[in-house]
XYZ file of C-alpha atoms in Angstrom:
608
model
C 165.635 64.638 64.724
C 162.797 66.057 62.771
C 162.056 69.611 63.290
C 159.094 70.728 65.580
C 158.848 74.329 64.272
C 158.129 72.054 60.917
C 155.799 69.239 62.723
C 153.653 72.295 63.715
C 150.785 73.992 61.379
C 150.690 76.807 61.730
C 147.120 78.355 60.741
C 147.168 81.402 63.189
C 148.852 84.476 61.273
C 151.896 85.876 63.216
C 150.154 89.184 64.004
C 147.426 87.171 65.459
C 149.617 85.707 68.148
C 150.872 88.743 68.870
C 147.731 90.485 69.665
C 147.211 87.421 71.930
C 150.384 88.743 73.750
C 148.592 92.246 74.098
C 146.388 92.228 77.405
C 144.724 95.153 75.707
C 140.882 93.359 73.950
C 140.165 96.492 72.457
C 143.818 97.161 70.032
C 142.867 95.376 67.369
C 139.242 94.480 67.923
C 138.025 96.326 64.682
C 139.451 94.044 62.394
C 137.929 91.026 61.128
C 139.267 87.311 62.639
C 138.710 84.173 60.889
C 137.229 81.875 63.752
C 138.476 78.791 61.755
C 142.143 80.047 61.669
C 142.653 78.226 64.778
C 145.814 75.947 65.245
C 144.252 71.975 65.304
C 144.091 69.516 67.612
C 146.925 67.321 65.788
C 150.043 66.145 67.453
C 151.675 68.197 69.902
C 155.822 68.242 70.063
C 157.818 66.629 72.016
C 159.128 69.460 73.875
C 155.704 70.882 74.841
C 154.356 67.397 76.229
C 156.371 67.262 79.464
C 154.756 70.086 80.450
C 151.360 69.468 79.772
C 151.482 66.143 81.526
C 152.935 68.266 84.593
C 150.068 70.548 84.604
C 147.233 67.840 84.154
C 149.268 66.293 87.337
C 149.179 69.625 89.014
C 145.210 69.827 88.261
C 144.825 66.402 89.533
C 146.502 66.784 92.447
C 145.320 70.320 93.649
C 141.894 70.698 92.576
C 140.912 73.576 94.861
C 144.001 76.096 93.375
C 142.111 77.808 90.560
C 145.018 79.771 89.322
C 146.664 76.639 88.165
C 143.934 76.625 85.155
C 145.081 80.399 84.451
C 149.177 79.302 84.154
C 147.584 76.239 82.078
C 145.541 78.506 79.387
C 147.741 80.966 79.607
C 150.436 78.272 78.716
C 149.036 76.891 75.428
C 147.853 80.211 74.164
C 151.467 81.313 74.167
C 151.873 78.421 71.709
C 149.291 79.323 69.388
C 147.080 76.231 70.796
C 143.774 77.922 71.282
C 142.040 75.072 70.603
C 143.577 72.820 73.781
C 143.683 76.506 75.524
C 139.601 76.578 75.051
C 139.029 73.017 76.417
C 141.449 74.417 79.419
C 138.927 77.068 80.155
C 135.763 75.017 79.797
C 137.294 72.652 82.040
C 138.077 75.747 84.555
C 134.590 77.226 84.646
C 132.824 73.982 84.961
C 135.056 72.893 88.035
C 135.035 77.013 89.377
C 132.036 79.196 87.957
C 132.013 81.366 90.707
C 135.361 82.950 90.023
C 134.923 85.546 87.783
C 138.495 85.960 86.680
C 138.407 82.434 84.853
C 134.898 83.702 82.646
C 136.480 86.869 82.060
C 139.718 85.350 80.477
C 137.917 83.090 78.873
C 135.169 85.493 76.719
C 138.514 88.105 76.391
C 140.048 85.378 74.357
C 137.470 84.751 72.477
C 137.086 88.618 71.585
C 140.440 88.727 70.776
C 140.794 86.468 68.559
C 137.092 87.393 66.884
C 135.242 84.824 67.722
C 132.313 86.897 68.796
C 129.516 84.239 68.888
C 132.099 82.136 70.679
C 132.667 85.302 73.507
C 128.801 85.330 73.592
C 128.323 81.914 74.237
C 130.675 82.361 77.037
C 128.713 85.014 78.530
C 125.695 83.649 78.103
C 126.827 80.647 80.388
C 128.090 83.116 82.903
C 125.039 85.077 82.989
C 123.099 81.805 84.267
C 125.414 81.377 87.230
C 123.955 84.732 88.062
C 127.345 86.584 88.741
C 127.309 90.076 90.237
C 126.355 93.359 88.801
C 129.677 93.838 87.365
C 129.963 90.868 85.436
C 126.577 92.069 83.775
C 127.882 94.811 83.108
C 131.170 93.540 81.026
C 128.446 92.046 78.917
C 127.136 94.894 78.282
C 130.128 96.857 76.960
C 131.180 93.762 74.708
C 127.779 94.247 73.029
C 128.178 97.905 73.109
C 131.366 97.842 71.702
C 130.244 96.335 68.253
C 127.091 98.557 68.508
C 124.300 96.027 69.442
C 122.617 98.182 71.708
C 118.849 95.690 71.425
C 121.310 93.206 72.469
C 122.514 95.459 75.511
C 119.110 96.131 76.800
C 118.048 92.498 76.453
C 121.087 91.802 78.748
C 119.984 94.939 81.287
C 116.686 93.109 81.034
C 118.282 89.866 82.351
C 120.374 92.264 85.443
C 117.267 93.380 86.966
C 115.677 90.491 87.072
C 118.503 88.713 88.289
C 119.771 91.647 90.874
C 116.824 93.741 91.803
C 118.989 96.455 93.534
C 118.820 100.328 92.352
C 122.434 100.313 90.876
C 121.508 97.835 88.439
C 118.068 99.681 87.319
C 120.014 102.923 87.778
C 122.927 101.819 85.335
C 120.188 100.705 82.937
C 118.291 104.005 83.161
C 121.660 105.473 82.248
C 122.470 103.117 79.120
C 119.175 104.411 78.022
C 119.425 108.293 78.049
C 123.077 107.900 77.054
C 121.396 106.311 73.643
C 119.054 109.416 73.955
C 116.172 107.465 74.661
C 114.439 109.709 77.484
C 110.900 108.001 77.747
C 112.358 104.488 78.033
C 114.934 106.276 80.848
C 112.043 107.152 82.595
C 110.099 104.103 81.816
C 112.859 102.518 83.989
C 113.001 104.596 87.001
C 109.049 104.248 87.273
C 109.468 100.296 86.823
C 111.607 100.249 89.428
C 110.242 102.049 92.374
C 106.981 99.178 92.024
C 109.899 96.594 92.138
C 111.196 98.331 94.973
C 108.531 98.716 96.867
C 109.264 97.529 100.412
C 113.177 98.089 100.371
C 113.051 101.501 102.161
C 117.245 101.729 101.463
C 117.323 100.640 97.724
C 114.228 102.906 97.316
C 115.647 106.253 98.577
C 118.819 105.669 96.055
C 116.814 104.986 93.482
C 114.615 108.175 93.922
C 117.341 110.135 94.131
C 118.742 109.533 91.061
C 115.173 109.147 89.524
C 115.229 113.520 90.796
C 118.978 113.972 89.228
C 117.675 112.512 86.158
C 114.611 114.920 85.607
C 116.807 117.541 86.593
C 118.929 116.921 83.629
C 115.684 116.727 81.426
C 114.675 120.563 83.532
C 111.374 118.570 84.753
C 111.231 120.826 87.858
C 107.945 119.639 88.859
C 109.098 116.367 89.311
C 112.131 116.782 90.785
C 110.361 118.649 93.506
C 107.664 115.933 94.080
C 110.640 113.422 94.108
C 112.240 115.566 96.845
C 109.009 115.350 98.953
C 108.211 111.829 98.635
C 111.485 110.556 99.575
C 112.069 112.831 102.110
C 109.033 111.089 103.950
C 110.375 107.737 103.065
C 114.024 108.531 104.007
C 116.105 106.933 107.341
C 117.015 110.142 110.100
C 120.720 109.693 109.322
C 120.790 110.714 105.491
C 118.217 113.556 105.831
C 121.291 116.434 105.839
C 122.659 115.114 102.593
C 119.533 115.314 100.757
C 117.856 118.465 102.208
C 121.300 120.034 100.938
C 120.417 118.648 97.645
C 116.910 119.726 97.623
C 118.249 123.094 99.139
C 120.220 123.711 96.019
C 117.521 122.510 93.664
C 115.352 125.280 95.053
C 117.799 127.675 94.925
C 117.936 127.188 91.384
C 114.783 126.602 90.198
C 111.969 127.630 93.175
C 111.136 130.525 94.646
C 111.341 132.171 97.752
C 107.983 130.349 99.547
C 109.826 126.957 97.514
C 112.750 127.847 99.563
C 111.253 128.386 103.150
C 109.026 125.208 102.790
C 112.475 123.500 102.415
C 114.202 125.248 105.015
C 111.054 124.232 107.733
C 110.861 120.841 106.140
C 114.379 120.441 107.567
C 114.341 121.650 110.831
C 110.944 119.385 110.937
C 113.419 116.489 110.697
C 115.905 117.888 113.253
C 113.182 118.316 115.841
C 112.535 114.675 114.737
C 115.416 113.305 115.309
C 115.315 114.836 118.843
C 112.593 114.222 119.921
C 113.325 110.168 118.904
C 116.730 110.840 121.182
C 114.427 112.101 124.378
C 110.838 111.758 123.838
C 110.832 113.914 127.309
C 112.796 116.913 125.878
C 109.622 118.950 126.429
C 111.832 121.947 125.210
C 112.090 120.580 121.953
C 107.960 119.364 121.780
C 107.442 123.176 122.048
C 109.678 124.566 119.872
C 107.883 121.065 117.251
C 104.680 122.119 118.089
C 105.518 126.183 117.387
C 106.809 125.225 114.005
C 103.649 123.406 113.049
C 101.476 126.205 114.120
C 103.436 128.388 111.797
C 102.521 125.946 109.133
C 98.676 126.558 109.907
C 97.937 122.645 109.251
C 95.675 121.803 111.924
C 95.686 117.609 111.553
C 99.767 118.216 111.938
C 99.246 120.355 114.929
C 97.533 117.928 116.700
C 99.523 114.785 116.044
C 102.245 116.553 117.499
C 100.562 117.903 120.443
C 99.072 114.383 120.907
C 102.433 112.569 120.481
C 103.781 114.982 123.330
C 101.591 114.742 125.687
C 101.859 110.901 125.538
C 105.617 111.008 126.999
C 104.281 110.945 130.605
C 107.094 111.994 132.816
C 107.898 108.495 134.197
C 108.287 109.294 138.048
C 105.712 110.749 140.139
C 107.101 113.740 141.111
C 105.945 117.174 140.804
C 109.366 118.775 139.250
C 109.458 116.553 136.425
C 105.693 117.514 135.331
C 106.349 121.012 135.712
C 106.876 121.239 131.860
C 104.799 118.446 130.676
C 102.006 120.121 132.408
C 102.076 123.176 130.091
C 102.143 121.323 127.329
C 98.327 120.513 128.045
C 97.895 124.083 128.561
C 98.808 125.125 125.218
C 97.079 122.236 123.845
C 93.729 123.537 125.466
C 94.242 127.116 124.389
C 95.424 126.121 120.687
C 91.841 124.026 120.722
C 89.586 127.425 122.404
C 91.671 130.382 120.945
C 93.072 129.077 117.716
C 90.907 126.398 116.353
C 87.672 127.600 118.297
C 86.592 123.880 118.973
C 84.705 124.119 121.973
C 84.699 120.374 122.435
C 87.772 119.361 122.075
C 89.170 121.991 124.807
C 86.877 120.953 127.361
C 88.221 116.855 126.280
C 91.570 117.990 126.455
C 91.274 119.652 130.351
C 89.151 116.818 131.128
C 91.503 113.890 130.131
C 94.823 115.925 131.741
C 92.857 116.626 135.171
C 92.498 112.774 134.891
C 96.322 112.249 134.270
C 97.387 114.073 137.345
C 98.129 111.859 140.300
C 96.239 114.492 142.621
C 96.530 111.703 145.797
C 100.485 112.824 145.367
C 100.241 116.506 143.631
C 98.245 118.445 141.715
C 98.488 122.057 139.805
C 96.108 124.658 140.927
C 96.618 126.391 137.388
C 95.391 123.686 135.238
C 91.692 123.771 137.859
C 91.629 127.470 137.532
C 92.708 127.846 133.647
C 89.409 124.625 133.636
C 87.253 126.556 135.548
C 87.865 129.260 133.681
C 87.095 127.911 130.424
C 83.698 126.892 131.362
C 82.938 130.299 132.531
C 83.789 131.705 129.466
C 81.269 129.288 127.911
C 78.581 130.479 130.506
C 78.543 127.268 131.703
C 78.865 127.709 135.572
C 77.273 124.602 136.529
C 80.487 122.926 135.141
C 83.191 125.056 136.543
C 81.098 124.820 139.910
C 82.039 120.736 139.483
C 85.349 121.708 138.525
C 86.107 123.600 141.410
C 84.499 121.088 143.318
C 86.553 118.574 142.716
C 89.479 120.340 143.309
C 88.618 120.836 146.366
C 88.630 117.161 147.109
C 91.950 117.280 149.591
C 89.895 118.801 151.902
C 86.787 116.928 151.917
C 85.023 119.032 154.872
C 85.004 121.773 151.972
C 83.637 119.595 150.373
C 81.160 118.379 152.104
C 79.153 121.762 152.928
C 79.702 122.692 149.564
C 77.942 119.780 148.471
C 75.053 120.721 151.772
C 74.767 124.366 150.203
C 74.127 123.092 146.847
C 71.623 120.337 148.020
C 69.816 122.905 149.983
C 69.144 125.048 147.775
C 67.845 122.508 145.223
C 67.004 119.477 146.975
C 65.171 118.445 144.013
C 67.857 117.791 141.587
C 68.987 114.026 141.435
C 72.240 114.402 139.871
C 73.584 116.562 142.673
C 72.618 114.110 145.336
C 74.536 111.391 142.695
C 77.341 113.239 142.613
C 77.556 113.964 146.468
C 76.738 110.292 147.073
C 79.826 109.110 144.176
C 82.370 110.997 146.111
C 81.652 109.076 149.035
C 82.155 105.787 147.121
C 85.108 107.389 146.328
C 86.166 107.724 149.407
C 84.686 104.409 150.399
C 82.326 106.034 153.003
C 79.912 103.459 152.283
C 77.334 104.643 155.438
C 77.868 107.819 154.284
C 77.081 107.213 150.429
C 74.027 104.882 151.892
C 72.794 107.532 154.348
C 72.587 110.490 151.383
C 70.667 107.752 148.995
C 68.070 107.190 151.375
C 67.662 110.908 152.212
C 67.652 111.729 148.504
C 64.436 108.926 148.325
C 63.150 110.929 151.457
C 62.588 113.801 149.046
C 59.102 114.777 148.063
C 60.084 115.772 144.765
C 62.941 114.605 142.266
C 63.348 115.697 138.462
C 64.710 112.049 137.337
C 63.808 109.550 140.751
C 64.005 106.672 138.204
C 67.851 107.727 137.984
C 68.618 108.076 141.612
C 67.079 104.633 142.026
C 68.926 103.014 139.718
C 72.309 104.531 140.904
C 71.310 103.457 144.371
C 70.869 99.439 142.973
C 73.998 99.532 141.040
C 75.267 100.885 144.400
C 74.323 97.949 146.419
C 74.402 95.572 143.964
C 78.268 95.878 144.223
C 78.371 95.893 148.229
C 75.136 94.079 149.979
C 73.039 91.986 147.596
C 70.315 91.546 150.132
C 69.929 95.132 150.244
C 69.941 95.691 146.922
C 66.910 92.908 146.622
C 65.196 94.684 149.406
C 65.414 98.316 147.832
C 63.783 96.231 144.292
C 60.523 95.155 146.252
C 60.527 98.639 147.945
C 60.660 100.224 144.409
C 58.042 97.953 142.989
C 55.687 99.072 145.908
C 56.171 102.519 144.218
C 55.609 101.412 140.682
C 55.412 98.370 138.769
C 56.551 99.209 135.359
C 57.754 96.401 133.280
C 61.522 97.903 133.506
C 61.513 97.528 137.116
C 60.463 94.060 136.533
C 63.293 93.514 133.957
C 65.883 94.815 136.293
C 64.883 92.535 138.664
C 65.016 89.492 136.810
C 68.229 90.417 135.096
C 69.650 91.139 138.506
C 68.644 87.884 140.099
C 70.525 86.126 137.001
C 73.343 87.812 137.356
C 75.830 85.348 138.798
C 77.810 86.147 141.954
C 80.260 84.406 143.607
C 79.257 82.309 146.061
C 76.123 81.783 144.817
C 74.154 78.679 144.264
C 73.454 78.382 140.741
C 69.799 76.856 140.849
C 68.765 79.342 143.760
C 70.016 81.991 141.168
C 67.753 80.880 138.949
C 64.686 79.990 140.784
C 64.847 83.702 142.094
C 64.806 85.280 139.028
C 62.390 83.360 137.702
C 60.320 83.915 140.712
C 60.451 87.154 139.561
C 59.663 87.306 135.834
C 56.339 85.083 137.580
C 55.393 87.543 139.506
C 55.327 90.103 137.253
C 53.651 87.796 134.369
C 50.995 87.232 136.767
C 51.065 91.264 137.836
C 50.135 92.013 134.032
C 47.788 89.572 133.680
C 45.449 89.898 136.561
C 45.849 93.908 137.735
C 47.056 95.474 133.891
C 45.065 93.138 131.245
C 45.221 95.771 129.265
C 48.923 96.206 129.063
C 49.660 93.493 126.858
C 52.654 94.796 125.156
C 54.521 95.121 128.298
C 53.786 91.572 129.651
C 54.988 90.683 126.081
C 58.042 92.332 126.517
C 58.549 90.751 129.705
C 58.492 87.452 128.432
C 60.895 88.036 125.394
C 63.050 88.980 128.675
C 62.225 86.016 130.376
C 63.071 83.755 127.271
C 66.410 85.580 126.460
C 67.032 85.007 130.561
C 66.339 81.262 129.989
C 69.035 80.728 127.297
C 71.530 82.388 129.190
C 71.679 79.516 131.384
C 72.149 77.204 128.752
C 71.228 73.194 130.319
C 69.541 74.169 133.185
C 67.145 76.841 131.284
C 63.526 75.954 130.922
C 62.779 78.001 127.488
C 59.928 75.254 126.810
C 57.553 76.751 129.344
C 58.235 80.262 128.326
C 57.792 79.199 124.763
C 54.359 77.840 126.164
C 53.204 81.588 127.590
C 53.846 83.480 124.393
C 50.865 84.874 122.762
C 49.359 84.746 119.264
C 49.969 88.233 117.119
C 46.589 89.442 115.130
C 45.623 92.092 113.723
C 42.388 93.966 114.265
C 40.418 96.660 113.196
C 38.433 99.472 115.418
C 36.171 102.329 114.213
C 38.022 105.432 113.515
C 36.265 109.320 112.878
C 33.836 109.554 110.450
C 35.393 111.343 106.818
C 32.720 112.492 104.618
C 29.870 110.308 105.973
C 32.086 107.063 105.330
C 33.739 105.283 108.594
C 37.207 105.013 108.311
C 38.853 101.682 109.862
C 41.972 101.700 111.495
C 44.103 98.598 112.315
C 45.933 97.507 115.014
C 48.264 94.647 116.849
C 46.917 92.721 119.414
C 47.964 89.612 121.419
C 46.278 86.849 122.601
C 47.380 84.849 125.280
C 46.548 81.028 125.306
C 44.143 81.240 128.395
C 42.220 83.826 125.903
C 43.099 81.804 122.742
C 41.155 78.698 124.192
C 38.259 80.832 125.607
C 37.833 82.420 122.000
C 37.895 78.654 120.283
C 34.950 77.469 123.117
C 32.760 80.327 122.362
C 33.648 79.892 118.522
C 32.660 76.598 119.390
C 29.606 76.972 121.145
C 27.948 79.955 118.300
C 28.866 76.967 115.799
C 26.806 74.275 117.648
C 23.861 76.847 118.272
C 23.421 77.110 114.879
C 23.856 73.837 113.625
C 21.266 73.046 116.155
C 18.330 75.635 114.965
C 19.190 74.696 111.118
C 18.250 71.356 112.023
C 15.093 72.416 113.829
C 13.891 74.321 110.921
């Protein structure tokens, strides 16, 4: 029988195959290994066959069972076959590459036996399967291990593009100022928060240790504007962990304002974090809004004050506004006695009196505290209204308020408005109608145009035919062209119920009549009738098929300009020019007497 030990070459020195033994890559990895030295693919003895052929069965038969491919390598490197053992692992991470253990084995045998552009290779197909951070890592070391440090930051190149998380641009900030390269360290922090941007967790991690990192370099300004800028980024539930860490920063390196900027910063977030709880804690708003006024921002101030008052209490009862009510009250005096913003105060009473549901409750402090305010700015008129319309439960107080006040200055239009709204209000309609037509009764009125117009808009909403009849009563009074406009535009306006093409034939009945009231009775105002008709046109196209903007078109006028005699300067008459319009009943009568002069003297040149 020949002898197998015999039948074998041996080309692997014996202190190779023990190191092959060792699990340990790094015992030996400083000497030298002849990649050659590598036992060939020749004949294989008899005794080792059997079980090869029972692990290609194995292989063949459960394809799934990935550790079979482990027993196998591991198998024929025991007997010095590297060769067969490599073509066992290429076969295992082309069937698996997703299980790390097989690449790992694989490039640690390769290392071992110092076949370093061999282990490369083998990560360098790994790293295309894009394996986890770790993997990228292991790379890393091998490189680092045999001091190829461009080579490690080519591969921390590949890891962030590959995993764009914070650990992996963290570890490679790291690898950086462990070589002591400090601007490249930083270069890699900044490069990641723009790749970050977006990923509000990743973000905050990397931030942090962006701050621990120019701690370590004693960069205190930049720690500190770290601190701040991720403290506005950062999610409620890690805010005690990093105020802690900010805390201490301070403590070391700020001062005592540093400190107390910290200290409110945090209980800024607490009354955050409360307040997003129970937005109707109106305990905590206060104590929110007491801490910002210590801050003396005023912008901050009112965003909080603003975000308070817009928890309305949800049920319409009186206890539950009993707290929110005062936070309007500070908000008013924070605006009068802090801020001195006149305005805003008097918005701020205004827009609460408005939030009350007064037909269910109301606060006689808040009308007072109002009332109050307006006397203070001498205006009495408006805390007379205030007053007034707190008095609106009891509308016979009301009432002879409103008599005393007319009384005395039955020429003021407003107040008969106002006295007049609060009927509407109370959908007195007679009654509203009844003080309207008294208020026209009056000999004199400071704005009549307004009371008129509040009277239309009155019955333009209840009784169309009275609103049409109080139109031709005003035009008996006056026959401006904005009268005229009104009507028309209120004789287009659509109601329902109404027949389209008697809409339209009354307003155009109307722009007719007052075409034809400009042009016989007020030649002379020729801007108004113009205006009247740039009304009527604009009418026209509102009602799209059925207008008639032809005939309009037809009654425009020609612009010209003309000149007139002005004073006398220095014995030399001074022209000045002017627009005027003429309308095509005058454009034809100019063109016949043009005619006419033109005939004339045609006439005598032929007699001479």
């Amino acid at each position: 029988m020949p002898n197998h030990r015999r039948d074998r070459i041996r080309t692997v020195p014996r202190q190779e195959t023990q190191e092959l033994r060792n699990p340990n890559p790094l015992s030996r990895a400083h000497e030298p290994r002849q990649v050659d030295q590598l036992r060939p693919l020749g004949r294989v003895p008899a005794r080792l066959r059997p079980r090869r052929s029972i692990f290609e069965r194995a292989l063949s038969a459960h394809r799934s069972d990935h550790t079979l491919f482990l027993r196998y390598a591991a198998f024929e490197m025991r007997n010095e076959f590297l060769s067969h053992a490599r073509n066992v692992w290429d076969r295992a991470v082309s069937v698996f590459p997703r299980v790390d253990q097989l690449w790992y084995k694989y490039a640690h045998m390769e290392e071992m036996i110092g076949n370093f552009p061999g282990a490369r290779r083998v990560f360098d197909r790994w790293m295309r399967w894009e394996p986890d951070q770790e993997a990228w890592l292991s790379y890393v070391r091998f490189e680092l291990r045999y001091k190829e440090i461009e080579r490690a930051r080519t591969i921390f190149e590949g890891l962030v593009r590959c995993r764009n998380r914070a650990c992996a641009w963290i570890a490679y900030a790291k690898f950086e100022m462990r070589n002591g390269e400090i601007l490249k360290a930083r270069e890699c922090y900044e490069r990641a928060e723009e790749k970050l941007v977006g990923q509000e967790e990743e973000a905050v991690e990397l931030l942090v240790a962006f701050a621990g990192f120019e701690e370590i370099c004693k960069e205190t300004e930049r720690v500190r504007g770290i601190y701040k800028f991720v403290l506005d980024q950062i999610p409620r539930d890690r805010t005690e962990y990093l105020y802690g860490k900010f805390l201490a920063f301070e403590r070391l390196y700020g001062c005592q304002e540093s400190i107390e900027d910290v200290i409110m910063a945090k209980r800024k977030f607490e009354y955050e974090d409360e307040v997003r709880k129970n937005p109707f804690n109106y305990d905590v708003w206060f104590d929110y809004v007491r801490l910002e006024e210590s801050l003396g921002r005023e912008e901050k101030v009112r965003e909080v004050y603003e975000r308070a008052i817009a928890n309305v209490p949800p049920a319409a009862e009186k206890r539950f506004w009993e707290r929110y009510i005062y936070l309007w009250i500070w908000y008013a005096l924070y605006e009068e006695v802090d801020v001195n913003d006149v305005d805003r105060a008097r918005a701020v009473y205004k827009e609460c009196l408005a939030l009350i549901p007064h037909d269910k409750f109301s606060f006689s402090k808040i009308w007072l505290m109002a009332a109050d305010f307006e006397i203070r700015r001498l205006n009495l008129k408006g805390a007379r209204v205030i007053l007034g319309n707190a008095l609106l439960g009891n509308i016979d107080c009301v009432r002879r308020i409103y008599e005393k006040y007319l009384e005395w200055s039955p020429e003021n239009a407003s107040a008969w408005m106002k006295c007049a709204g609060m009927e509407i209000d109370l959908e007195e309609i007679d009654r509203a109608r009844a003080i309207f037509e008294v208020a026209l009764s009056q000999p004199a009125l400071d704005k009549p145009e307004d009371l008129w117009k509040a009277y239309i808009d009155f019955e333009s909403v209840t009784d169309r035919e009275r609103a049409r009849e109080l139109f031709e009563r005003l035009l008996e009074l006056t026959k401006k062209v904005k009268v005229w406009i009104s009507y028309g535009e209120f004789e287009a306006c659509a109601d329902e119920g109404d027949n389209v093409h008697d809409r339209i034939d009354h307003a155009r009945k109307v722009y007719r009549r007052g075409i034809d009231y400009f042009k016989i009775h007020a030649p002379k105002l020729k801007e108004e009738r113009v205006m009247l008709l740039e009304h009527w046109l604009t009418t026209e196209d509102s009602f799209g098929e059925l207008g008639d903007t032809d005939s309009v078109h037809a009654m425009k006028p020609k612009k010209i300009k003309r000149r007139q005699h002005g004073e006398v300067e220095k014995g030399v008459a001074v022209y000045k020019e002017y627009i005027d319009y003429l309308f095509p009943a005058e454009l034809e009568a100019s063109n016949i007497k043009l005619f006419q002069a033109a005939y004339r003297w045609k006439k005598q040149k032929i007699a001479s």
